[in-house]
Amino acid sequence: MGQTGAGDGAGKLRVLIDNGEYWLRNRGDIAMMVMTVERLRERWPHARIGMLTDQPHILNGLLPQAEPVVAYGGGQWGRGSGWGAGGVPGRLDRAAAVHLTGPAAVHWRALTEVPKHHLREARDRVRDGMRALTGESRPERDDGMPDLPPVPAAVADSSLVIAQGGGYMTDIDKYQAHRTLNLLEAAQQHGIPNVMIGQGLGPMRDPELLRRAAAVLPGVDLIAVREGLRGPELLEQAGVRSDRILVTGDDAVEFAYRLRRPEIGTDLGLCLRISDYSKVSNAARDTLGEVVRREGRALGTALAPLIISEYDDEDRRHTLPLLGGAHRTRPVIARTGTAQDVARQVSRCRVLVTSAYHLAVFALSQGIPAVAVTASQYYDDKFYGLADMFEANTAEAETAGAGLRIVHLDSEHLETELTRAIRQLWEAAPDLRDTLQRKAVEQIDAGRAGLERVYGLVDGHDGNRPAPVTGSAALQGE
């Protein structure tokens, strides 16, 4: 049985957090982790807050307020690592992890990323050459999943299990979706409060995933979704009671909002991601580059390359070539750059064009309009849901227009639509700024209110704790 209601004594209350990025290569996911851990620490400053990861040293460097719970090592709460150990030796171990080994691991990974990428490419070329010599065909893509890891042992000793925000409960990420469902199911079997926050759900049509979702999700104590267009409907279809569903917005909204600038930016930001789940034709890619370079010259502004995911260089490899021949460009962020660094880059933009969802979150939360380019149902759902969360009321819409314009990369009129969207948002940016920031604050308040319900699952209503500072009040005292 978990330690529900165990109090906030050091090591007594334990919160286990699942997430969609065990390898810590996506700054959008890291931004959500930062906010989740910070909010939990505000409530329970002495709790052990464990983050499931496959990169414990990287986590120490990027998110020192969380304790690594190593998924591939069995997912146990640490002992003798500074978190579980007491006294001076424990504190010294923890300080070394946070200030020495963690930052060193972050820099070493960045330093070796390019050589490792070239080695992988060379290996693939050798394999293709050998297949050509032997007549062996390239193996067909296997739609089956690798074996799922065992449920982390830390679940049994947790006071609360949280599936943190992300877009992993979907057909294109069945491995992570099933892994999270198994974790939540285990928490339920142990009688431990379990919640999902900041979730982006779907598309979800796979029969086995739908079956597992219908078996597990109704037992989740609270599910907070980041948009209201698709998520609530999918949950209701899975049998989740409506009183357990909240629409709160993305966990990274507050993260970006705090880094907003008082003055409007001047850059035109750009990110293009091409991956297995976001196919983009060569013609669409070329058109995108031509339009952005041309508009940068016409507007007399610098193009700012925005890199949020370092996984397989999926943002760098496809964004940086589009800047070739541009009138003026900003330097690209280093591989060691943080989520805060990217949010600050975004803050210097007047408008940005992005196929990466969290860059649009970063922009809109700071009052900056964005053009979302999409080439898949997965990103359609993400961007239309995000646009709805930042949609102005009728009177504001008449004067300013929508802050997120969605352009489909397979459109026959891509050049015209993209050009029009950039120019309209560039002109409307000053009028949109206050409206978008107000929408961000509404979501911040909703997210914090949702967490109050989560805290109640563990604390009860004993009335012994001071009321936490929430949403608008917290932002006024930043």
CSV table of N, CA, C and O in Angstrom, one decimal, residues 315-424:
chain,number,residue,atom,x,y,z
A,315,ASP,N,15.3,18.7,-35.5
A,315,ASP,CA,15.1,20.1,-35.7
A,315,ASP,C,16.3,20.8,-36.4
A,315,ASP,O,16.1,21.6,-37.4
A,316,ARG,N,17.5,20.5,-36.0
A,316,ARG,CA,18.7,21.1,-36.6
A,316,ARG,C,18.8,20.7,-38.1
A,316,ARG,O,19.1,21.6,-38.9
A,317,ARG,N,18.7,19.5,-38.4
A,317,ARG,CA,18.9,19.0,-39.7
A,317,ARG,C,18.0,19.6,-40.8
A,317,ARG,O,18.4,19.7,-41.9
A,318,HIS,N,16.8,20.0,-40.3
A,318,HIS,CA,15.8,20.4,-41.3
A,318,HIS,C,15.6,21.9,-41.2
A,318,HIS,O,15.1,22.5,-42.2
A,319,THR,N,16.0,22.6,-40.1
A,319,THR,CA,15.8,24.0,-40.0
A,319,THR,C,16.9,24.8,-40.6
A,319,THR,O,16.7,25.7,-41.3
A,320,LEU,N,18.1,24.4,-40.2
A,320,LEU,CA,19.3,25.2,-40.5
A,320,LEU,C,19.5,25.4,-42.1
A,320,LEU,O,19.9,26.5,-42.5
A,321,PRO,N,19.3,24.3,-42.9
A,321,PRO,CA,19.5,24.5,-44.3
A,321,PRO,C,18.5,25.6,-44.9
A,321,PRO,O,18.9,26.2,-46.0
A,322,LEU,N,17.4,25.8,-44.3
A,322,LEU,CA,16.4,26.8,-44.8
A,322,LEU,C,16.9,28.2,-44.7
A,322,LEU,O,16.4,29.1,-45.3
A,323,LEU,N,17.9,28.4,-43.9
A,323,LEU,CA,18.5,29.8,-43.6
A,323,LEU,C,19.5,30.2,-44.6
A,323,LEU,O,20.0,31.3,-44.7
A,324,GLY,N,20.0,29.2,-45.4
A,324,GLY,CA,21.0,29.5,-46.4
A,324,GLY,C,20.5,30.6,-47.4
A,324,GLY,O,19.5,30.5,-48.0
A,325,GLY,N,21.3,31.7,-47.5
A,325,GLY,CA,21.0,32.8,-48.4
A,325,GLY,C,20.0,33.8,-47.8
A,325,GLY,O,19.6,34.7,-48.5
A,326,ALA,N,19.7,33.6,-46.5
A,326,ALA,CA,18.9,34.6,-45.8
A,326,ALA,C,19.5,36.0,-45.7
A,326,ALA,O,20.8,36.0,-45.6
A,327,HIS,N,18.7,37.0,-45.7
A,327,HIS,CA,19.2,38.4,-45.5
A,327,HIS,C,20.0,38.5,-44.3
A,327,HIS,O,21.1,39.1,-44.3
A,328,ARG,N,19.5,38.0,-43.1
A,328,ARG,CA,20.2,38.2,-41.8
A,328,ARG,C,19.7,37.1,-40.9
A,328,ARG,O,18.5,36.8,-40.9
A,329,THR,N,20.6,36.5,-40.2
A,329,THR,CA,20.1,35.4,-39.3
A,329,THR,C,20.7,35.5,-37.9
A,329,THR,O,21.8,36.2,-37.7
A,330,ARG,N,20.1,34.9,-36.9
A,330,ARG,CA,20.6,34.9,-35.5
A,330,ARG,C,21.4,33.6,-35.4
A,330,ARG,O,21.2,32.6,-36.1
A,331,PRO,N,22.3,33.6,-34.4
A,331,PRO,CA,23.0,32.3,-34.1
A,331,PRO,C,22.1,31.2,-33.6
A,331,PRO,O,21.1,31.5,-32.9
A,332,VAL,N,22.4,30.0,-34.0
A,332,VAL,CA,21.6,28.9,-33.5
A,332,VAL,C,22.0,28.5,-32.0
A,332,VAL,O,23.2,28.7,-31.7
A,333,ILE,N,21.1,28.0,-31.3
A,333,ILE,CA,21.4,27.7,-29.9
A,333,ILE,C,22.4,26.5,-29.8
A,333,ILE,O,22.4,25.6,-30.7
A,334,ALA,N,23.3,26.5,-28.8
A,334,ALA,CA,24.2,25.4,-28.6
A,334,ALA,C,23.4,24.1,-28.2
A,334,ALA,O,22.3,24.2,-27.7
A,335,ARG,N,24.0,23.0,-28.4
A,335,ARG,CA,23.4,21.7,-28.0
A,335,ARG,C,23.2,21.7,-26.5
A,335,ARG,O,22.4,20.9,-26.0
A,336,THR,N,24.0,22.4,-25.7
A,336,THR,CA,23.9,22.5,-24.3
A,336,THR,C,22.8,23.5,-23.8
A,336,THR,O,22.6,23.6,-22.6
A,337,GLY,N,22.2,24.2,-24.8
A,337,GLY,CA,21.2,25.2,-24.4
A,337,GLY,C,20.1,24.6,-23.7
A,337,GLY,O,19.7,23.4,-23.9
A,338,THR,N,19.5,25.4,-22.8
A,338,THR,CA,18.4,24.9,-22.0
A,338,THR,C,17.0,25.3,-22.6
A,338,THR,O,16.9,26.1,-23.5
A,339,ALA,N,16.0,24.8,-22.0
A,339,ALA,CA,14.6,25.2,-22.4
A,339,ALA,C,14.4,26.7,-22.1
A,339,ALA,O,13.8,27.4,-22.9
A,340,GLN,N,15.0,27.2,-21.1
A,340,GLN,CA,14.9,28.7,-20.8
A,340,GLN,C,15.6,29.5,-21.9
A,340,GLN,O,15.1,30.5,-22.4
A,341,ASP,N,16.7,29.0,-22.4
A,341,ASP,CA,17.4,29.7,-23.5
A,341,ASP,C,16.5,29.8,-24.8
A,341,ASP,O,16.5,30.8,-25.4
A,342,VAL,N,15.8,28.7,-25.1
A,342,VAL,CA,15.0,28.7,-26.2
A,342,VAL,C,13.8,29.6,-26.0
A,342,VAL,O,13.4,30.4,-26.9
A,343,ALA,N,13.2,29.6,-24.8
A,343,ALA,CA,12.1,30.5,-24.6
A,343,ALA,C,12.5,31.9,-24.7
A,343,ALA,O,11.7,32.8,-25.1
A,344,ARG,N,13.7,32.2,-24.3
A,344,ARG,CA,14.2,33.6,-24.4
A,344,ARG,C,14.4,34.0,-25.9
A,344,ARG,O,14.2,35.1,-26.3
A,345,GLN,N,14.9,33.0,-26.7
A,345,GLN,CA,15.0,33.3,-28.1
A,345,GLN,C,13.6,33.6,-28.7
A,345,GLN,O,13.5,34.5,-29.5
A,346,VAL,N,12.6,32.8,-28.3
A,346,VAL,CA,11.3,33.1,-28.8
A,346,VAL,C,10.8,34.5,-28.4
A,346,VAL,O,10.1,35.2,-29.2
A,347,SER,N,11.2,34.9,-27.2
A,347,SER,CA,10.7,36.2,-26.7
A,347,SER,C,11.2,37.4,-27.6
A,347,SER,O,10.6,38.4,-27.5
A,348,ARG,N,12.3,37.1,-28.3
A,348,ARG,CA,12.8,38.2,-29.2
A,348,ARG,C,12.2,38.2,-30.6
A,348,ARG,O,12.6,38.9,-31.5
A,349,CYS,N,11.2,37.3,-30.8
A,349,CYS,CA,10.5,37.2,-32.1
A,349,CYS,C,9.2,38.0,-32.1
A,349,CYS,O,8.6,38.2,-31.0
A,350,ARG,N,8.9,38.5,-33.2
A,350,ARG,CA,7.6,39.2,-33.4
A,350,ARG,C,6.6,38.2,-33.9
A,350,ARG,O,5.4,38.3,-33.5
A,351,VAL,N,7.0,37.3,-34.7
A,351,VAL,CA,6.2,36.2,-35.2
A,351,VAL,C,7.1,35.0,-35.4
A,351,VAL,O,8.3,35.2,-35.6
A,352,LEU,N,6.6,33.8,-35.3
A,352,LEU,CA,7.4,32.6,-35.7
A,352,LEU,C,6.6,31.6,-36.5
A,352,LEU,O,5.4,31.6,-36.5
A,353,VAL,N,7.4,30.9,-37.3
A,353,VAL,CA,6.8,29.8,-38.1
A,353,VAL,C,7.4,28.5,-37.6
A,353,VAL,O,8.6,28.3,-37.6
A,354,THR,N,6.5,27.6,-37.3
A,354,THR,CA,7.0,26.4,-36.6
A,354,THR,C,6.1,25.1,-36.9
A,354,THR,O,4.9,25.2,-37.1
A,355,SER,N,6.8,24.0,-37.1
A,355,SER,CA,6.1,22.7,-37.1
A,355,SER,C,6.3,22.0,-35.8
A,355,SER,O,5.8,20.9,-35.7
A,356,ALA,N,6.9,22.6,-34.8
A,356,ALA,CA,7.1,22.0,-33.5
A,356,ALA,C,6.1,22.6,-32.5
A,356,ALA,O,6.1,23.8,-32.3
A,357,TYR,N,5.3,21.8,-31.9
A,357,TYR,CA,4.2,22.2,-31.1
A,357,TYR,C,4.7,23.1,-29.9
A,357,TYR,O,4.1,24.2,-29.7
A,358,HIS,N,5.7,22.7,-29.2
A,358,HIS,CA,6.0,23.5,-28.0
A,358,HIS,C,6.6,24.9,-28.3
A,358,HIS,O,6.6,25.8,-27.4
A,359,LEU,N,7.2,25.1,-29.5
A,359,LEU,CA,7.6,26.4,-29.8
A,359,LEU,C,6.4,27.3,-30.0
A,359,LEU,O,6.4,28.5,-29.6
A,360,ALA,N,5.3,26.8,-30.5
A,360,ALA,CA,4.1,27.6,-30.5
A,360,ALA,C,3.5,27.9,-29.1
A,360,ALA,O,3.1,29.0,-28.9
A,361,VAL,N,3.6,26.9,-28.2
A,361,VAL,CA,3.3,27.2,-26.8
A,361,VAL,C,4.1,28.3,-26.2
A,361,VAL,O,3.6,29.2,-25.6
A,362,PHE,N,5.4,28.2,-26.4
A,362,PHE,CA,6.3,29.2,-25.9
A,362,PHE,C,5.9,30.6,-26.4
A,362,PHE,O,6.0,31.6,-25.7
A,363,ALA,N,5.6,30.7,-27.7
A,363,ALA,CA,5.3,32.0,-28.3
A,363,ALA,C,4.0,32.5,-27.8
A,363,ALA,O,3.9,33.6,-27.3
A,364,LEU,N,2.9,31.8,-28.0
A,364,LEU,CA,1.6,32.3,-27.6
A,364,LEU,C,1.6,32.7,-26.1
A,364,LEU,O,0.9,33.6,-25.7
A,365,SER,N,2.3,31.9,-25.3
A,365,SER,CA,2.2,32.2,-23.8
A,365,SER,C,2.9,33.5,-23.5
A,365,SER,O,2.6,34.1,-22.5
A,366,GLN,N,3.8,34.0,-24.4
A,366,GLN,CA,4.4,35.3,-24.2
A,366,GLN,C,3.8,36.4,-25.0
A,366,GLN,O,4.3,37.5,-25.0
A,367,GLY,N,2.6,36.1,-25.6
A,367,GLY,CA,1.9,37.1,-26.4
A,367,GLY,C,2.4,37.2,-27.8
A,367,GLY,O,2.1,38.3,-28.5
A,368,ILE,N,3.1,36.2,-28.3
A,368,ILE,CA,3.7,36.3,-29.7
A,368,ILE,C,2.9,35.4,-30.6
A,368,ILE,O,2.8,34.2,-30.4
A,369,PRO,N,2.3,35.9,-31.7
A,369,PRO,CA,1.6,35.0,-32.6
A,369,PRO,C,2.5,34.1,-33.4
A,369,PRO,O,3.7,34.4,-33.6
A,370,ALA,N,1.9,33.0,-33.9
A,370,ALA,CA,2.7,32.0,-34.6
A,370,ALA,C,1.9,31.4,-35.8
A,370,ALA,O,0.7,31.4,-35.8
A,371,VAL,N,2.7,31.0,-36.8
A,371,VAL,CA,2.2,30.2,-37.9
A,371,VAL,C,2.6,28.8,-37.7
A,371,VAL,O,3.8,28.5,-37.6
A,372,ALA,N,1.6,27.9,-37.5
A,372,ALA,CA,1.9,26.5,-37.4
A,372,ALA,C,1.8,25.8,-38.7
A,372,ALA,O,0.7,25.9,-39.4
A,373,VAL,N,2.8,25.1,-39.1
A,373,VAL,CA,2.8,24.3,-40.4
A,373,VAL,C,2.7,22.9,-40.0
A,373,VAL,O,3.4,22.4,-39.2
A,374,THR,N,1.8,22.2,-40.6
A,374,THR,CA,1.5,20.8,-40.2
A,374,THR,C,1.3,19.9,-41.5
A,374,THR,O,0.9,20.3,-42.5
A,375,ALA,N,1.7,18.6,-41.3
A,375,ALA,CA,1.7,17.7,-42.4
A,375,ALA,C,1.1,16.3,-41.9
A,375,ALA,O,1.4,15.3,-42.5
A,376,SER,N,0.4,16.3,-40.8
A,376,SER,CA,-0.1,15.0,-40.3
A,376,SER,C,-1.3,15.3,-39.4
A,376,SER,O,-1.4,16.4,-38.8
A,377,GLN,N,-2.1,14.2,-39.2
A,377,GLN,CA,-3.2,14.3,-38.3
A,377,GLN,C,-2.8,14.6,-36.9
A,377,GLN,O,-3.4,15.3,-36.1
A,378,TYR,N,-1.6,14.0,-36.5
A,378,TYR,CA,-1.1,14.1,-35.2
A,378,TYR,C,-0.9,15.6,-34.8
A,378,TYR,O,-1.3,16.1,-33.8
A,379,TYR,N,-0.2,16.3,-35.8
A,379,TYR,CA,0.0,17.7,-35.5
A,379,TYR,C,-1.2,18.6,-35.8
A,379,TYR,O,-1.3,19.7,-35.2
A,380,ASP,N,-2.1,18.2,-36.6
A,380,ASP,CA,-3.3,18.9,-36.8
A,380,ASP,C,-4.0,19.0,-35.4
A,380,ASP,O,-4.5,20.0,-35.0
A,381,ASP,N,-4.2,17.8,-34.8
A,381,ASP,CA,-4.8,17.8,-33.5
A,381,ASP,C,-4.1,18.7,-32.5
A,381,ASP,O,-4.8,19.4,-31.7
A,382,LYS,N,-2.8,18.6,-32.4
A,382,LYS,CA,-2.0,19.4,-31.5
A,382,LYS,C,-2.3,20.9,-31.7
A,382,LYS,O,-2.6,21.7,-30.8
A,383,PHE,N,-2.2,21.3,-33.0
A,383,PHE,CA,-2.2,22.8,-33.2
A,383,PHE,C,-3.6,23.3,-33.2
A,383,PHE,O,-3.9,24.4,-32.7
A,384,TYR,N,-4.6,22.6,-33.6
A,384,TYR,CA,-6.0,23.1,-33.5
A,384,TYR,C,-6.4,23.1,-32.1
A,384,TYR,O,-7.2,24.1,-31.7
A,385,GLY,N,-6.0,22.2,-31.3
A,385,GLY,CA,-6.3,22.2,-29.8
A,385,GLY,C,-5.7,23.4,-29.2
A,385,GLY,O,-6.3,24.1,-28.4
A,386,LEU,N,-4.4,23.7,-29.5
A,386,LEU,CA,-3.7,24.9,-29.0
A,386,LEU,C,-4.3,26.2,-29.4
A,386,LEU,O,-4.5,27.1,-28.6
A,387,ALA,N,-4.7,26.3,-30.7
A,387,ALA,CA,-5.3,27.5,-31.2
A,387,ALA,C,-6.6,27.8,-30.4
A,387,ALA,O,-6.9,28.9,-30.1
A,388,ASP,N,-7.4,26.7,-30.1
A,388,ASP,CA,-8.6,26.9,-29.4
A,388,ASP,C,-8.4,27.4,-28.0
A,388,ASP,O,-9.1,28.2,-27.5
A,389,MET,N,-7.3,26.9,-27.3
A,389,MET,CA,-7.0,27.4,-26.0
A,389,MET,C,-6.6,28.9,-25.9
A,389,MET,O,-6.7,29.5,-24.9
A,390,PHE,N,-6.1,29.4,-27.1
A,390,PHE,CA,-5.6,30.8,-27.1
A,390,PHE,C,-6.6,31.7,-28.0
A,390,PHE,O,-6.3,32.8,-28.3
A,391,GLU,N,-7.8,31.1,-28.3
A,391,GLU,CA,-8.7,31.8,-29.1
A,391,GLU,C,-9.3,33.0,-28.4
A,391,GLU,O,-9.7,32.9,-27.2
A,392,ALA,N,-9.3,34.2,-29.1
A,392,ALA,CA,-9.9,35.4,-28.5
A,392,ALA,C,-11.4,35.3,-28.5
A,392,ALA,O,-12.0,34.5,-29.2
A,393,ASN,N,-12.0,36.1,-27.6
A,393,ASN,CA,-13.5,36.2,-27.7
A,393,ASN,C,-13.9,36.9,-28.9
A,393,ASN,O,-13.1,37.4,-29.7
A,394,THR,N,-15.2,37.0,-29.2
A,394,THR,CA,-15.7,37.5,-30.5
A,394,THR,C,-15.2,38.9,-30.7
A,394,THR,O,-14.7,39.3,-31.8
A,395,ALA,N,-15.4,39.8,-29.7
A,395,ALA,CA,-15.0,41.2,-29.9
A,395,ALA,C,-13.5,41.3,-30.2
A,395,ALA,O,-13.1,42.1,-31.1
A,396,GLU,N,-12.7,40.6,-29.5
A,396,GLU,CA,-11.2,40.7,-29.7
A,396,GLU,C,-10.9,40.1,-31.0
A,396,GLU,O,-10.0,40.6,-31.7
A,397,ALA,N,-11.5,39.0,-31.4
A,397,ALA,CA,-11.2,38.4,-32.7
A,397,ALA,C,-11.5,39.3,-33.9
A,397,ALA,O,-10.8,39.3,-34.9
A,398,GLU,N,-12.5,40.2,-33.7
A,398,GLU,CA,-12.8,41.1,-34.8
A,398,GLU,C,-11.7,42.1,-35.0
A,398,GLU,O,-11.5,42.6,-36.2
A,399,THR,N,-11.1,42.5,-33.9
A,399,THR,CA,-10.1,43.6,-34.1
A,399,THR,C,-8.6,43.0,-34.3
A,399,THR,O,-7.8,43.7,-34.9
A,400,ALA,N,-8.4,41.8,-33.7
A,400,ALA,CA,-7.0,41.3,-33.8
A,400,ALA,C,-6.8,40.0,-34.6
A,400,ALA,O,-5.8,39.8,-35.2
A,401,GLY,N,-7.8,39.2,-34.6
A,401,GLY,CA,-7.7,37.9,-35.3
A,401,GLY,C,-7.0,36.9,-34.5
A,401,GLY,O,-6.6,37.1,-33.3
A,402,ALA,N,-7.0,35.7,-35.0
A,402,ALA,CA,-6.4,34.5,-34.2
A,402,ALA,C,-4.9,34.6,-34.1
A,402,ALA,O,-4.2,35.1,-35.0
A,403,GLY,N,-4.4,34.2,-32.9
A,403,GLY,CA,-3.0,34.3,-32.7
A,403,GLY,C,-2.2,33.2,-33.3
A,403,GLY,O,-0.9,33.3,-33.4
A,404,LEU,N,-2.8,32.1,-33.6
A,404,LEU,CA,-2.2,30.9,-34.2
A,404,LEU,C,-2.8,30.6,-35.5
A,404,LEU,O,-4.0,30.2,-35.6
A,405,ARG,N,-2.1,30.8,-36.6
A,405,ARG,CA,-2.6,30.4,-37.9
A,405,ARG,C,-2.1,29.1,-38.3
A,405,ARG,O,-0.8,28.9,-38.2
A,406,ILE,N,-2.9,28.2,-38.8
A,406,ILE,CA,-2.5,26.9,-39.2
A,406,ILE,C,-2.5,26.7,-40.7
A,406,ILE,O,-3.5,27.0,-41.4
A,407,VAL,N,-1.3,26.3,-41.2
A,407,VAL,CA,-1.1,26.2,-42.7
A,407,VAL,C,-0.7,24.7,-43.0
A,407,VAL,O,0.2,24.2,-42.3
A,408,HIS,N,-1.4,24.1,-43.8
A,408,HIS,CA,-1.1,22.7,-44.2
A,408,HIS,C,-0.1,22.6,-45.3
A,408,HIS,O,-0.2,23.2,-46.3
A,409,LEU,N,1.0,21.9,-45.0
A,409,LEU,CA,2.1,21.8,-45.9
A,409,LEU,C,1.8,21.1,-47.2
A,409,LEU,O,2.5,21.2,-48.2
A,410,ASP,N,0.6,20.4,-47.3
A,410,ASP,CA,0.2,19.7,-48.5
A,410,ASP,C,-0.8,20.5,-49.3
A,410,ASP,O,-1.3,20.1,-50.3
A,411,SER,N,-1.0,21.8,-48.9
A,411,SER,CA,-1.9,22.6,-49.7
A,411,SER,C,-1.4,23.0,-51.0
A,411,SER,O,-0.2,23.2,-51.3
A,412,GLU,N,-2.3,23.0,-52.0
A,412,GLU,CA,-1.9,23.4,-53.4
A,412,GLU,C,-1.5,24.9,-53.4
A,412,GLU,O,-0.8,25.3,-54.4
A,413,HIS,N,-1.9,25.7,-52.4
A,413,HIS,CA,-1.6,27.1,-52.4
A,413,HIS,C,-0.7,27.4,-51.2
A,413,HIS,O,-0.9,28.5,-50.6
A,414,LEU,N,0.2,26.6,-51.0
A,414,LEU,CA,1.1,26.7,-49.8
A,414,LEU,C,1.8,28.1,-49.8
A,414,LEU,O,1.8,28.8,-48.8
A,415,GLU,N,2.4,28.5,-50.9
A,415,GLU,CA,3.1,29.7,-50.9
A,415,GLU,C,2.2,30.9,-50.6
A,415,GLU,O,2.6,31.8,-49.7
A,416,THR,N,1.1,31.0,-51.2
A,416,THR,CA,0.2,32.1,-50.9
A,416,THR,C,-0.3,32.1,-49.5
A,416,THR,O,-0.4,33.1,-48.8
A,417,GLU,N,-0.7,30.9,-49.0
A,417,GLU,CA,-1.3,30.9,-47.6
A,417,GLU,C,-0.2,31.2,-46.6
A,417,GLU,O,-0.5,31.9,-45.6
A,418,LEU,N,1.0,30.7,-46.8
A,418,LEU,CA,2.0,30.9,-45.8
A,418,LEU,C,2.4,32.4,-45.8
A,418,LEU,O,2.6,33.0,-44.8
A,419,THR,N,2.6,33.0,-47.0
A,419,THR,CA,2.9,34.4,-47.1
A,419,THR,C,1.9,35.3,-46.4
A,419,THR,O,2.2,36.2,-45.7
A,420,ARG,N,0.6,35.0,-46.7
A,420,ARG,CA,-0.5,35.8,-46.1
A,420,ARG,C,-0.5,35.7,-44.6
A,420,ARG,O,-0.6,36.7,-43.9
A,421,ALA,N,-0.3,34.5,-44.1
A,421,ALA,CA,-0.3,34.3,-42.6
A,421,ALA,C,0.8,35.1,-41.9
A,421,ALA,O,0.6,35.7,-40.9
A,422,ILE,N,2.0,35.0,-42.5
A,422,ILE,CA,3.1,35.7,-41.9
A,422,ILE,C,2.9,37.2,-41.9
A,422,ILE,O,3.1,37.9,-40.9
A,423,ARG,N,2.4,37.8,-43.0
A,423,ARG,CA,2.2,39.2,-43.2
A,423,ARG,C,1.1,39.7,-42.2
A,423,ARG,O,1.2,40.7,-41.6
A,424,GLN,N,0.0,38.9,-42.2
A,424,GLN,CA,-1.1,39.3,-41.3
A,424,GLN,C,-0.7,39.3,-39.9
A,424,GLN,O,-1.0,40.3,-39.1
